[in-house]
Amino acid sequence: MEPLNLDEFEDAARETLPGMTYDFIAGGAEDERSVAANRAAFAKRALRNRALVDVTTRDIGVRLLGLALPHPILLAPTALHRVAHPDGEKATARGAAAAEAVYTVSTATSTRLEDIAAAAPTGIRWFQLYHLGRREASEELIRHAVDTGHRAIVLTVDVPLLGRRERDLRNAFALPAGVGMAHAYEPAWAPPVDDRSRAWASPIASANLTWDDLGWIRAAAAGLPLLLKGIVRGDDARRAVDLGVDGVWISNHGGRQLDGSVATLDALGDVAAAIKGQCPIVLDGGIRRGTDVIKALALGASAVAIGRPQLYGLAAAGADGVQRVVELLRAELDLAMALVGAPSLDALGPDLIA
């Protein structure tokens, strides 16, 4: 039976993938409290729907960093898609393009950027940057992202070191033969890691990244918009805006980094108040229903992003699964807009949330 919602796609992926691979995708840091908190933050908020509003037609389009998008659902950056499906990021790109969703490609991609671009030439892609420790290496990677048609740079700022992911430790997670990061390599000067399950990520932990690095990152981006991903504090968001960042991405890395970190929806109010509408806000973490999208947008987000669900769709059905995941969420959003009494995204506001 074809999955009817995003949770059922997770069930399908669990049945398809080796247990170690499923745990790598689904797991979080330590006790996985932040993984649970992201979803609980949506569950604890109710919708106060308006009555007698003409919702014969609904407009769920959004303008975001110069792009006119048909819906506000993005694909968040996630690593190593070839562990979920042999076609990896190429299939994800095709599914995202078919669903008209912006696909944020990770530095930890297991497929080269030029091959992803060739697989879905009409798709809109952003590039997520992990600072690779040395400025020259990161500048080279940013330039390659620019040359391969990415439309924004998303700098991840919450991985100074890799979080302690106990499922991976328990499973002694290791990448399958022939799968690895296509653009991030183990530097010769890197200190040894203490276990195999963390070795794959050693090139992308950025302990030396600071606010002072934004200048050269922006210069290498050659005019592309720059977003900071991993912001959960209003003061950090305000500093980003004051330094000229083009967008803020609220994320706790899906609960995979600092366990016990604030749920992203709970962080939204502080960040939105600090930014005061001066730049767009993207939010990820725990979104599984169209009503979740409404809650995030009503409380101040400009768009939302899904991480694990795209990999569940990929594992279950390749490019078609990725497309179906986005289209299910898009259809749920459209229906929920009608039921809540909002004919357009502009009609969403905090008055709808209890």
mmCIF file of C-alpha atoms in Angstrom:
data_model
loop_
_atom_site.group_PDB
_atom_site.id
_atom_site.type_symbol
_atom_site.label_atom_id
_atom_site.label_comp_id
_atom_site.label_asym_id
_atom_site.label_seq_id
_atom_site.Cartn_x
_atom_site.Cartn_y
_atom_site.Cartn_z
ATOM 1 C CA MET A 1 0.000 0.000 0.000
ATOM 2 C CA GLU A 2 1.334 3.422 -0.934
ATOM 3 C CA PRO A 3 2.094 5.626 2.081
ATOM 4 C CA LEU A 4 -0.615 8.184 2.818
ATOM 5 C CA ASN A 5 1.502 10.495 4.969
ATOM 6 C CA LEU A 6 5.106 11.242 5.930
ATOM 7 C CA ASP A 7 5.107 8.913 8.943
ATOM 8 C CA GLU A 8 4.053 6.040 6.703
ATOM 9 C CA PHE A 9 6.978 6.839 4.419
ATOM 10 C CA GLU A 10 9.205 6.416 7.458
ATOM 11 C CA ASP A 11 7.632 3.016 8.073
ATOM 12 C CA ALA A 12 8.305 2.059 4.452
ATOM 13 C CA ALA A 13 11.924 3.199 4.718
ATOM 14 C CA ARG A 14 12.412 1.220 7.928
ATOM 15 C CA GLU A 15 11.244 -1.915 6.135
ATOM 16 C CA THR A 16 13.513 -1.224 3.148
ATOM 17 C CA LEU A 17 16.805 -0.148 4.728
ATOM 18 C CA PRO A 18 19.330 -2.115 6.767
ATOM 19 C CA GLY A 19 18.789 -1.388 10.454
ATOM 20 C CA MET A 20 22.113 0.432 10.802
ATOM 21 C CA THR A 21 21.274 2.731 7.896
ATOM 22 C CA TYR A 22 17.772 3.476 9.174
ATOM 23 C CA ASP A 23 19.237 4.355 12.582
ATOM 24 C CA PHE A 24 21.813 6.635 10.938
ATOM 25 C CA ILE A 25 19.005 8.605 9.288
ATOM 26 C CA ALA A 26 16.409 8.515 12.078
ATOM 27 C CA GLY A 27 18.671 8.847 15.098
ATOM 28 C CA GLY A 28 19.678 11.871 17.102
ATOM 29 C CA ALA A 29 22.175 12.825 19.763
ATOM 30 C CA GLU A 30 22.351 11.120 23.160
ATOM 31 C CA ASP A 31 18.838 10.626 24.629
ATOM 32 C CA GLU A 32 17.202 12.087 21.493
ATOM 33 C CA ARG A 33 15.208 14.549 23.591
ATOM 34 C CA SER A 34 15.556 17.286 20.993
ATOM 35 C CA VAL A 35 14.337 14.954 18.245
ATOM 36 C CA ALA A 36 11.158 14.383 20.253
ATOM 37 C CA ALA A 37 10.894 18.028 21.347
ATOM 38 C CA ASN A 38 10.782 19.293 17.770
ATOM 39 C CA ARG A 39 7.644 17.289 17.071
ATOM 40 C CA ALA A 40 6.114 17.924 20.504
ATOM 41 C CA ALA A 41 6.389 21.685 19.960
ATOM 42 C CA PHE A 42 3.940 21.419 17.058
ATOM 43 C CA ALA A 43 1.639 19.025 18.912
ATOM 44 C CA LYS A 44 1.239 21.348 21.891
ATOM 45 C CA ARG A 45 -0.068 24.208 19.730
ATOM 46 C CA ALA A 46 -3.640 24.148 18.466
ATOM 47 C CA LEU A 47 -5.233 25.967 15.547
ATOM 48 C CA ARG A 48 -8.031 28.521 16.021
ATOM 49 C CA ASN A 49 -9.734 28.405 12.628
ATOM 50 C CA ARG A 50 -11.700 31.334 11.266
ATOM 51 C CA ALA A 51 -15.313 30.901 10.114
ATOM 52 C CA LEU A 52 -17.110 32.063 6.985
ATOM 53 C CA VAL A 53 -14.058 32.918 4.890
ATOM 54 C CA ASP A 54 -14.181 32.436 1.124
ATOM 55 C CA VAL A 55 -11.501 29.830 0.452
ATOM 56 C CA THR A 56 -12.726 28.731 -2.967
ATOM 57 C CA THR A 57 -9.189 29.280 -4.209
ATOM 58 C CA ARG A 58 -6.017 29.189 -2.157
ATOM 59 C CA ASP A 59 -2.617 30.685 -2.955
ATOM 60 C CA ILE A 60 0.259 28.937 -1.171
ATOM 61 C CA GLY A 61 2.972 30.589 -3.262
ATOM 62 C CA VAL A 62 5.788 32.519 -1.610
ATOM 63 C CA ARG A 63 8.591 34.850 -2.653
ATOM 64 C CA LEU A 64 11.896 33.908 -1.079
ATOM 65 C CA LEU A 65 15.261 35.559 -1.758
ATOM 66 C CA GLY A 66 14.222 36.645 -5.226
ATOM 67 C CA LEU A 67 12.543 33.356 -6.107
ATOM 68 C CA ALA A 68 8.826 33.010 -6.842
ATOM 69 C CA LEU A 69 8.017 29.571 -5.413
ATOM 70 C CA PRO A 70 4.702 27.710 -5.758
ATOM 71 C CA HIS A 71 4.818 26.535 -2.144
ATOM 72 C CA PRO A 72 6.905 27.169 0.991
ATOM 73 C CA ILE A 73 8.292 23.621 1.433
ATOM 74 C CA LEU A 74 12.060 23.230 0.956
ATOM 75 C CA LEU A 75 14.326 20.208 1.220
ATOM 76 C CA ALA A 76 16.809 20.687 4.057
ATOM 77 C CA PRO A 77 20.425 19.626 3.569
ATOM 78 C CA THR A 78 20.991 15.992 4.519
ATOM 79 C CA ALA A 79 24.117 13.902 4.077
ATOM 80 C CA LEU A 80 25.075 10.924 1.955
ATOM 81 C CA HIS A 81 21.896 10.088 0.069
ATOM 82 C CA ARG A 82 23.494 7.054 -1.541
ATOM 83 C CA VAL A 83 23.167 5.215 1.770
ATOM 84 C CA ALA A 84 19.388 5.426 1.230
ATOM 85 C CA HIS A 85 19.227 4.718 -2.521
ATOM 86 C CA PRO A 86 21.785 3.842 -5.227
ATOM 87 C CA ASP A 87 20.910 6.954 -7.250
ATOM 88 C CA GLY A 88 21.428 9.136 -4.185
ATOM 89 C CA GLU A 89 21.325 12.881 -4.651
ATOM 90 C CA LYS A 90 20.560 12.587 -8.350
ATOM 91 C CA ALA A 91 17.236 10.949 -7.506
ATOM 92 C CA THR A 92 16.560 13.501 -4.781
ATOM 93 C CA ALA A 93 17.194 16.326 -7.238
ATOM 94 C CA ARG A 94 14.814 14.796 -9.776
ATOM 95 C CA GLY A 95 12.111 14.302 -7.151
ATOM 96 C CA ALA A 96 12.519 17.822 -5.793
ATOM 97 C CA ALA A 97 12.339 19.346 -9.275
ATOM 98 C CA ALA A 98 9.182 17.364 -10.088
ATOM 99 C CA ALA A 99 7.611 18.606 -6.847
ATOM 100 C CA GLU A 100 8.777 22.205 -7.497
ATOM 101 C CA ALA A 101 10.731 22.274 -4.233
ATOM 102 C CA VAL A 102 14.036 24.007 -3.583
ATOM 103 C CA TYR A 103 16.649 21.325 -2.866
ATOM 104 C CA THR A 104 19.456 22.336 -0.504
ATOM 105 C CA VAL A 105 22.428 20.153 -1.403
ATOM 106 C CA SER A 106 24.762 19.256 1.466
ATOM 107 C CA THR A 107 28.530 19.617 1.556
ATOM 108 C CA ALA A 108 28.318 15.979 2.663
ATOM 109 C CA THR A 109 26.746 14.952 -0.634
ATOM 110 C CA SER A 110 27.731 11.510 -1.867
ATOM 111 C CA THR A 111 27.329 12.692 -5.490
ATOM 112 C CA ARG A 112 29.308 15.412 -7.209
ATOM 113 C CA LEU A 113 27.557 18.752 -7.649
ATOM 114 C CA GLU A 114 27.876 18.763 -11.428
ATOM 115 C CA ASP A 115 26.225 15.329 -11.620
ATOM 116 C CA ILE A 116 23.335 16.486 -9.430
ATOM 117 C CA ALA A 117 22.851 19.520 -11.656
ATOM 118 C CA ALA A 118 22.838 17.354 -14.786
ATOM 119 C CA ALA A 119 20.260 14.996 -13.262
ATOM 120 C CA ALA A 120 17.681 17.767 -12.779
ATOM 121 C CA PRO A 121 18.683 20.812 -14.832
ATOM 122 C CA THR A 122 15.369 22.603 -14.252
ATOM 123 C CA GLY A 123 15.442 22.232 -10.469
ATOM 124 C CA ILE A 124 16.245 25.058 -8.065
ATOM 125 C CA ARG A 125 19.153 24.191 -5.796
ATOM 126 C CA TRP A 126 20.812 25.914 -2.868
ATOM 127 C CA PHE A 127 24.154 24.770 -1.468
ATOM 128 C CA GLN A 128 24.748 24.063 2.219
ATOM 129 C CA LEU A 129 28.311 24.806 3.315
ATOM 130 C CA TYR A 130 30.281 23.171 6.074
ATOM 131 C CA HIS A 131 33.494 25.087 6.606
ATOM 132 C CA LEU A 132 36.200 22.554 5.819
ATOM 133 C CA GLY A 133 38.656 23.932 8.365
ATOM 134 C CA ARG A 134 40.866 25.794 5.903
ATOM 135 C CA ARG A 135 39.658 28.911 4.143
ATOM 136 C CA GLU A 136 41.147 27.870 0.793
ATOM 137 C CA ALA A 137 39.263 24.559 0.752
ATOM 138 C CA SER A 138 35.936 26.174 1.603
ATOM 139 C CA GLU A 139 36.405 28.976 -0.933
ATOM 140 C CA GLU A 140 37.089 26.416 -3.637
ATOM 141 C CA LEU A 141 33.928 24.507 -2.726
ATOM 142 C CA ILE A 142 31.802 27.679 -2.693
ATOM 143 C CA ARG A 143 33.090 28.631 -6.139
ATOM 144 C CA HIS A 144 32.229 25.161 -7.405
ATOM 145 C CA ALA A 145 28.700 25.549 -6.007
ATOM 146 C CA VAL A 146 28.373 28.884 -7.804
ATOM 147 C CA ASP A 147 29.661 27.378 -11.062
ATOM 148 C CA THR A 148 27.175 24.486 -10.871
ATOM 149 C CA GLY A 149 24.137 26.741 -10.653
ATOM 150 C CA HIS A 150 23.211 26.883 -6.977
ATOM 151 C CA ARG A 151 21.107 29.921 -6.104
ATOM 152 C CA ALA A 152 22.127 30.548 -2.464
ATOM 153 C CA ILE A 153 24.743 29.519 0.094
ATOM 154 C CA VAL A 154 23.457 28.095 3.388
ATOM 155 C CA LEU A 155 26.228 28.154 5.996
ATOM 156 C CA THR A 156 25.696 25.637 8.808
ATOM 157 C CA VAL A 157 26.853 27.113 12.114
ATOM 158 C CA ASP A 158 25.952 24.434 14.693
ATOM 159 C CA VAL A 159 28.593 21.760 14.024
ATOM 160 C CA PRO A 160 31.830 22.807 15.730
ATOM 161 C CA LEU A 161 32.139 19.099 16.567
ATOM 162 C CA LEU A 162 29.899 16.169 15.691
ATOM 163 C CA GLY A 163 27.193 15.390 18.245
ATOM 164 C CA ARG A 164 27.287 12.075 20.117
ATOM 165 C CA ARG A 165 24.883 9.884 18.172
ATOM 166 C CA GLU A 166 24.539 6.770 20.250
ATOM 167 C CA ARG A 167 22.644 4.718 17.686
ATOM 168 C CA ASP A 168 25.657 5.030 15.393
ATOM 169 C CA LEU A 169 28.026 4.166 18.228
ATOM 170 C CA ARG A 170 25.983 1.123 19.167
ATOM 171 C CA ASN A 171 25.838 -0.040 15.547
ATOM 172 C CA ALA A 172 29.497 0.814 14.844
ATOM 173 C CA PHE A 173 28.139 2.684 11.835
ATOM 174 C CA ALA A 174 30.375 2.709 8.774
ATOM 175 C CA LEU A 175 29.645 3.858 5.244
ATOM 176 C CA PRO A 176 28.958 1.157 2.675
ATOM 177 C CA ALA A 177 31.763 0.352 0.258
ATOM 178 C CA GLY A 178 31.918 2.908 -2.521
ATOM 179 C CA VAL A 179 29.902 5.559 -0.688
ATOM 180 C CA GLY A 180 31.566 8.665 0.696
ATOM 181 C CA MET A 181 31.533 12.443 0.572
ATOM 182 C CA ALA A 182 32.210 13.580 -2.982
ATOM 183 C CA HIS A 183 33.655 16.990 -2.114
ATOM 184 C CA ALA A 184 34.875 16.794 1.492
ATOM 185 C CA TYR A 185 37.932 14.691 2.196
ATOM 186 C CA GLU A 186 39.792 13.710 5.345
ATOM 187 C CA PRO A 187 42.550 16.333 5.657
ATOM 188 C CA ALA A 188 46.030 15.073 6.415
ATOM 189 C CA TRP A 189 46.292 17.363 9.427
ATOM 190 C CA ALA A 190 43.033 16.258 11.059
ATOM 191 C CA PRO A 191 43.297 14.716 14.541
ATOM 192 C CA PRO A 192 42.258 11.067 14.778
ATOM 193 C CA VAL A 193 38.666 10.351 15.784
ATOM 194 C CA ASP A 194 37.914 7.958 18.600
ATOM 195 C CA ASP A 195 35.549 5.626 16.784
ATOM 196 C CA ARG A 196 34.597 4.492 13.297
ATOM 197 C CA SER A 197 31.009 5.735 13.537
ATOM 198 C CA ARG A 198 32.201 9.354 13.652
ATOM 199 C CA ALA A 199 35.077 9.110 11.188
ATOM 200 C CA TRP A 200 32.909 9.846 8.148
ATOM 201 C CA ALA A 201 32.108 13.343 9.454
ATOM 202 C CA SER A 202 35.542 14.548 10.527
ATOM 203 C CA PRO A 203 36.085 16.813 7.466
ATOM 204 C CA ILE A 204 32.877 18.795 8.125
ATOM 205 C CA ALA A 205 33.186 19.705 11.832
ATOM 206 C CA SER A 206 34.038 23.413 11.956
ATOM 207 C CA ALA A 207 35.450 24.220 15.394
ATOM 208 C CA ASN A 208 37.289 27.293 14.095
ATOM 209 C CA LEU A 209 34.343 28.987 12.356
ATOM 210 C CA THR A 210 33.447 32.460 13.739
ATOM 211 C CA TRP A 211 31.479 35.563 12.800
ATOM 212 C CA ASP A 212 34.676 36.977 11.275
ATOM 213 C CA ASP A 213 34.503 34.339 8.532
ATOM 214 C CA LEU A 214 31.275 35.673 7.048
ATOM 215 C CA GLY A 215 33.143 38.291 5.014
ATOM 216 C CA TRP A 216 35.266 35.933 2.924
ATOM 217 C CA ILE A 217 32.418 33.420 2.625
ATOM 218 C CA ARG A 218 30.178 36.128 1.197
ATOM 219 C CA ALA A 219 32.951 37.256 -1.167
ATOM 220 C CA ALA A 220 33.448 33.703 -2.465
ATOM 221 C CA ALA A 221 29.685 33.380 -2.989
ATOM 222 C CA ALA A 222 29.913 35.974 -5.765
ATOM 223 C CA GLY A 223 26.685 37.776 -4.940
ATOM 224 C CA LEU A 224 24.527 34.770 -4.039
ATOM 225 C CA PRO A 225 22.321 35.192 -0.961
ATOM 226 C CA LEU A 226 23.856 33.899 2.273
ATOM 227 C CA LEU A 227 21.765 32.188 4.964
ATOM 228 C CA LEU A 228 22.944 31.007 8.369
ATOM 229 C CA LYS A 229 21.547 27.610 9.374
ATOM 230 C CA GLY A 230 21.551 26.535 13.021
ATOM 231 C CA ILE A 231 20.343 29.763 14.636
ATOM 232 C CA VAL A 232 18.056 29.349 17.672
ATOM 233 C CA ARG A 233 18.701 32.615 19.574
ATOM 234 C CA GLY A 234 17.348 36.081 18.939
ATOM 235 C CA ASP A 235 20.665 37.778 19.675
ATOM 236 C CA ASP A 236 22.487 35.606 17.149
ATOM 237 C CA ALA A 237 19.770 36.300 14.588
ATOM 238 C CA ARG A 238 20.048 40.041 15.198
ATOM 239 C CA ARG A 239 23.828 39.941 14.817
ATOM 240 C CA ALA A 240 23.460 38.023 11.559
ATOM 241 C CA VAL A 241 21.094 40.636 10.160
ATOM 242 C CA ASP A 242 23.343 43.477 11.287
ATOM 243 C CA LEU A 243 26.240 41.818 9.441
ATOM 244 C CA GLY A 244 24.209 41.687 6.247
ATOM 245 C CA VAL A 245 23.160 38.044 6.159
ATOM 246 C CA ASP A 246 20.276 37.532 3.731
ATOM 247 C CA GLY A 247 18.343 34.875 5.657
ATOM 248 C CA VAL A 248 18.229 33.005 8.959
ATOM 249 C CA TRP A 249 17.509 29.275 9.132
ATOM 250 C CA ILE A 250 16.225 28.113 12.514
ATOM 251 C CA SER A 251 17.475 24.583 13.121
ATOM 252 C CA ASN A 252 18.822 22.376 15.888
ATOM 253 C CA HIS A 253 20.162 19.958 13.266
ATOM 254 C CA GLY A 254 17.153 17.700 13.708
ATOM 255 C CA GLY A 255 18.238 16.961 17.271
ATOM 256 C CA ARG A 256 21.477 15.396 16.016
ATOM 257 C CA GLN A 257 23.883 17.829 17.677
ATOM 258 C CA LEU A 258 23.137 19.305 21.129
ATOM 259 C CA ASP A 259 20.631 17.097 22.904
ATOM 260 C CA GLY A 260 18.311 19.169 25.068
ATOM 261 C CA SER A 261 18.519 22.140 22.712
ATOM 262 C CA VAL A 262 15.416 24.271 22.294
ATOM 263 C CA ALA A 263 12.803 22.971 19.868
ATOM 264 C CA THR A 264 12.876 24.981 16.683
ATOM 265 C CA LEU A 265 9.239 26.089 16.837
ATOM 266 C CA ASP A 266 9.846 27.258 20.411
ATOM 267 C CA ALA A 267 12.836 29.302 19.187
ATOM 268 C CA LEU A 268 10.858 30.971 16.409
ATOM 269 C CA GLY A 269 9.249 33.722 18.472
ATOM 270 C CA ASP A 270 12.559 34.993 19.868
ATOM 271 C CA VAL A 271 14.227 34.946 16.471
ATOM 272 C CA ALA A 272 11.305 36.607 14.671
ATOM 273 C CA ALA A 273 11.116 39.371 17.277
ATOM 274 C CA ALA A 274 14.824 40.066 16.897
ATOM 275 C CA ILE A 275 14.790 40.121 13.090
ATOM 276 C CA LYS A 276 11.657 42.295 12.833
ATOM 277 C CA GLY A 277 10.928 41.195 9.280
ATOM 278 C CA GLN A 278 14.276 42.338 7.905
ATOM 279 C CA CYS A 279 15.113 38.999 6.313
ATOM 280 C CA PRO A 280 13.332 35.703 5.645
ATOM 281 C CA ILE A 281 13.264 32.905 8.212
ATOM 282 C CA VAL A 282 13.421 29.239 7.229
ATOM 283 C CA LEU A 283 12.528 26.675 9.907
ATOM 284 C CA ASP A 284 13.131 22.936 10.017
ATOM 285 C CA GLY A 285 12.723 20.236 12.658
ATOM 286 C CA GLY A 286 9.733 17.995 13.289
ATOM 287 C CA ILE A 287 7.512 19.024 10.381
ATOM 288 C CA ARG A 288 5.360 16.088 9.297
ATOM 289 C CA ARG A 289 1.921 17.569 8.492
ATOM 290 C CA GLY A 290 0.466 20.455 6.555
ATOM 291 C CA THR A 291 -0.885 21.824 9.814
ATOM 292 C CA ASP A 292 2.712 21.932 11.104
ATOM 293 C CA VAL A 293 3.603 24.130 8.146
ATOM 294 C CA ILE A 294 0.706 26.461 8.963
ATOM 295 C CA LYS A 295 1.815 26.748 12.596
ATOM 296 C CA ALA A 296 5.380 27.647 11.619
ATOM 297 C CA LEU A 297 4.304 30.233 9.039
ATOM 298 C CA ALA A 298 1.679 31.727 11.341
ATOM 299 C CA LEU A 299 4.305 32.256 14.045
ATOM 300 C CA GLY A 300 6.744 34.044 11.767
ATOM 301 C CA ALA A 301 8.581 31.632 9.470
ATOM 302 C CA SER A 302 8.786 32.495 5.769
ATOM 303 C CA ALA A 303 9.258 28.886 4.652
ATOM 304 C CA VAL A 304 9.846 25.455 6.140
ATOM 305 C CA ALA A 305 12.236 22.617 5.332
ATOM 306 C CA ILE A 306 12.044 18.872 5.760
ATOM 307 C CA GLY A 307 15.075 16.683 6.395
ATOM 308 C CA ARG A 308 14.497 13.039 7.306
ATOM 309 C CA PRO A 309 11.209 12.689 5.337
ATOM 310 C CA GLN A 310 12.987 13.287 2.016
ATOM 311 C CA LEU A 311 15.366 10.414 2.836
ATOM 312 C CA TYR A 312 12.480 8.174 3.820
ATOM 313 C CA GLY A 313 10.837 8.903 0.481
ATOM 314 C CA LEU A 314 14.125 8.320 -1.323
ATOM 315 C CA ALA A 315 14.656 4.966 0.407
ATOM 316 C CA ALA A 316 11.099 3.816 -0.264
ATOM 317 C CA ALA A 317 10.741 4.820 -3.911
ATOM 318 C CA GLY A 318 13.685 6.823 -5.246
ATOM 319 C CA ALA A 319 12.900 10.071 -7.044
ATOM 320 C CA ASP A 320 9.185 9.256 -7.074
ATOM 321 C CA GLY A 321 9.264 8.871 -3.287
ATOM 322 C CA VAL A 322 10.902 12.255 -2.792
ATOM 323 C CA GLN A 323 8.330 13.851 -5.084
ATOM 324 C CA ARG A 324 5.475 12.112 -3.291
ATOM 325 C CA VAL A 325 6.670 13.231 0.157
ATOM 326 C CA VAL A 326 6.664 16.876 -0.917
ATOM 327 C CA GLU A 327 3.368 16.581 -2.748
ATOM 328 C CA LEU A 328 1.654 14.949 0.230
ATOM 329 C CA LEU A 329 2.782 17.770 2.501
ATOM 330 C CA ARG A 330 1.815 20.362 -0.106
ATOM 331 C CA ALA A 331 -1.675 18.873 -0.471
ATOM 332 C CA GLU A 332 -2.129 18.755 3.300
ATOM 333 C CA LEU A 333 -1.083 22.397 3.516
ATOM 334 C CA ASP A 334 -3.551 23.430 0.821
ATOM 335 C CA LEU A 335 -6.419 21.604 2.561
ATOM 336 C CA ALA A 336 -5.464 22.978 5.979
ATOM 337 C CA MET A 337 -5.407 26.517 4.560
ATOM 338 C CA ALA A 338 -9.043 26.098 3.550
ATOM 339 C CA LEU A 339 -10.050 24.549 6.867
ATOM 340 C CA VAL A 340 -8.298 27.203 8.940
ATOM 341 C CA GLY A 341 -9.853 30.050 6.936
ATOM 342 C CA ALA A 342 -6.765 31.416 5.157
ATOM 343 C CA PRO A 343 -6.974 31.899 1.368
ATOM 344 C CA SER A 344 -3.281 32.840 1.120
ATOM 345 C CA LEU A 345 -0.116 32.612 3.170
ATOM 346 C CA ASP A 346 -0.451 36.331 3.893
ATOM 347 C CA ALA A 347 -3.597 35.524 5.881
ATOM 348 C CA LEU A 348 -1.635 33.373 8.357
ATOM 349 C CA GLY A 349 -0.841 35.018 11.689
ATOM 350 C CA PRO A 350 -0.419 34.313 15.396
ATOM 351 C CA ASP A 351 -4.151 34.802 15.995
ATOM 352 C CA LEU A 352 -4.618 31.328 14.464
ATOM 353 C CA ILE A 353 -2.497 29.652 17.149
ATOM 354 C CA ALA A 354 -3.633 28.635 20.619
#
